[in-house]
């Protein structure tokens, strides 16, 4: 499968625990986005990377959220001290981003987080 | 920031009929408008998109129209089939990040 992949697909954790999700973008894509989707809503933008640089992170929901893309390939999203309100689907998307024609974003299957 | 509103929230049509979903956006600088189809438990799938320099785009049974002056765009599906049943999201892209702001979705049900 050459599409965007995410791991794990499901995560159940207890309130207060830390969780980390991984996203592997389409191989030649240098832009990577994280979104959060709650039930019945559209995805909500969190942050994005151009190669290894995190160029927009003001939309991260709190300082408990952080993301990295250390080598410009895969990315991780970490949530510290999880709260029940963090329960949602976390989606990753990637885009070519190398020219003005590269707007299309392709989504991964998501990681569904349940905080108990 | 950008705000995208989508209507209707639910839409039921008979198989073979047409379906139309409408969206409005607030930021006149937005310049790219994709539509995604999301089946239950699956990833959002890009089905069609339009740039701000184009008024209409068609791909087989699917078309999108854009009115920049009024800041609204619409998805048109003709000859609907049961497999078209899903949640459809519109979105607008803006800024150097080209981040997407999504509408709240339309649950389309095609009745056989």
Tab-separated table of N, CA and C in Angstrom, chain A residues 4 25-33 48-51 69 72 93-107, chain B residues 32 36 46 51 96-98:
chain	number	residue	atom	x	y	z
A	4	UNK	N	-0.989	6.897	2.659
A	4	UNK	CA	-0.602	7.332	3.995
A	4	UNK	C	-0.998	6.243	4.996
A	25	UNK	N	3.863	9.244	5.692
A	25	UNK	CA	3.218	9.856	4.518
A	25	UNK	C	3.554	9.101	3.246
A	26	UNK	N	2.920	9.499	2.159
A	26	UNK	CA	3.288	9.004	0.837
A	26	UNK	C	4.738	9.422	0.591
A	27	UNK	N	5.538	8.532	0.037
A	27	UNK	CA	6.994	8.663	0.086
A	27	UNK	C	7.535	9.968	-0.497
A	28	UNK	N	7.024	10.472	-1.573
A	28	UNK	CA	7.592	11.678	-2.171
A	28	UNK	C	6.962	12.968	-1.655
A	29	UNK	N	6.021	12.844	-0.713
A	29	UNK	CA	5.334	14.019	-0.186
A	29	UNK	C	6.161	14.687	0.900
A	30	UNK	N	6.386	16.017	0.772
A	30	UNK	CA	7.184	16.667	1.804
A	30	UNK	C	6.348	17.495	2.774
A	31	UNK	N	5.047	17.617	2.522
A	31	UNK	CA	4.178	18.272	3.499
A	31	UNK	C	3.383	17.216	4.244
A	32	UNK	N	3.292	17.394	5.564
A	32	UNK	CA	2.561	16.446	6.403
A	32	UNK	C	1.695	17.241	7.369
A	33	UNK	N	0.434	16.856	7.477
A	33	UNK	CA	-0.548	17.567	8.299
A	33	UNK	C	-1.136	16.616	9.341
A	48	UNK	N	1.321	21.408	10.897
A	48	UNK	CA	1.859	20.832	9.682
A	48	UNK	C	3.370	21.016	9.589
A	49	UNK	N	3.984	20.161	8.776
A	49	UNK	CA	5.419	20.150	8.543
A	49	UNK	C	5.708	20.298	7.055
A	50	UNK	N	6.723	21.079	6.769
A	50	UNK	CA	7.332	21.116	5.436
A	50	UNK	C	8.689	20.450	5.631
A	51	UNK	N	8.830	19.258	5.100
A	51	UNK	CA	10.006	18.428	5.407
A	51	UNK	C	10.078	18.260	6.932
A	69	UNK	N	8.793	15.608	13.327
A	69	UNK	CA	9.076	14.926	12.061
A	69	UNK	C	10.589	15.022	11.863
A	72	UNK	N	12.160	14.337	8.338
A	72	UNK	CA	11.367	14.732	7.175
A	72	UNK	C	10.618	13.593	6.534
A	93	UNK	N	-2.396	13.641	7.097
A	93	UNK	CA	-2.524	13.808	5.651
A	93	UNK	C	-1.183	14.247	5.095
A	94	UNK	N	-0.934	13.919	3.834
A	94	UNK	CA	0.301	14.391	3.217
A	94	UNK	C	0.016	15.005	1.856
A	95	UNK	N	0.956	15.838	1.417
A	95	UNK	CA	0.804	16.583	0.178
A	95	UNK	C	2.178	16.776	-0.436
A	96	UNK	N	2.229	16.879	-1.763
A	96	UNK	CA	3.503	17.099	-2.431
A	96	UNK	C	4.152	18.379	-1.969
A	97	UNK	N	3.431	19.471	-2.082
A	97	UNK	CA	3.892	20.741	-1.548
A	97	UNK	C	5.089	21.359	-2.222
A	98	UNK	N	5.520	20.865	-3.362
A	98	UNK	CA	6.744	21.401	-3.958
A	98	UNK	C	6.469	22.519	-4.954
A	99	UNK	N	5.244	22.714	-5.312
A	99	UNK	CA	4.932	23.753	-6.278
A	99	UNK	C	3.539	24.288	-6.010
A	100	UNK	N	3.201	25.355	-6.677
A	100	UNK	CA	1.891	25.971	-6.466
A	100	UNK	C	0.757	25.065	-6.907
A	101	UNK	N	1.050	24.017	-7.681
A	101	UNK	CA	-0.014	23.125	-8.137
A	101	UNK	C	-0.299	22.019	-7.142
A	102	UNK	N	0.480	21.924	-6.096
A	102	UNK	CA	0.386	20.768	-5.203
A	102	UNK	C	-0.462	21.076	-3.980
A	103	UNK	N	-1.774	21.113	-4.165
A	103	UNK	CA	-2.668	21.387	-3.058
A	103	UNK	C	-3.294	20.129	-2.463
A	104	UNK	N	-3.359	19.048	-3.260
A	104	UNK	CA	-4.126	17.878	-2.843
A	104	UNK	C	-3.542	17.245	-1.581
A	105	UNK	N	-4.393	17.010	-0.608
A	105	UNK	CA	-4.003	16.324	0.620
A	105	UNK	C	-4.672	14.954	0.649
A	106	UNK	N	-3.861	13.935	0.972
A	106	UNK	CA	-4.348	12.568	1.025
A	106	UNK	C	-4.255	12.081	2.467
A	107	UNK	N	-5.351	11.552	2.948
A	107	UNK	CA	-5.457	11.201	4.353
A	107	UNK	C	-5.107	9.744	4.634
B	32	UNK	N	-8.484	27.225	-2.867
B	32	UNK	CA	-8.557	25.819	-3.275
B	32	UNK	C	-9.656	25.165	-2.462
B	36	UNK	N	-14.377	15.862	0.044
B	36	UNK	CA	-13.990	14.538	0.507
B	36	UNK	C	-15.234	13.706	0.786
B	46	UNK	N	-10.422	12.064	-1.166
B	46	UNK	CA	-10.581	13.203	-2.071
B	46	UNK	C	-11.312	12.750	-3.337
B	51	UNK	N	-9.927	24.939	-8.153
B	51	UNK	CA	-9.097	26.087	-7.814
B	51	UNK	C	-9.897	27.369	-8.022
B	96	UNK	N	-0.161	30.115	3.591
B	96	UNK	CA	1.024	29.429	3.066
B	96	UNK	C	1.032	27.966	3.482
B	97	UNK	N	0.372	27.638	4.580
B	97	UNK	CA	0.309	26.253	5.031
B	97	UNK	C	-0.631	25.421	4.191
B	98	UNK	N	-1.533	26.085	3.462
B	98	UNK	CA	-2.570	25.400	2.682
B	98	UNK	C	-3.368	24.442	3.561
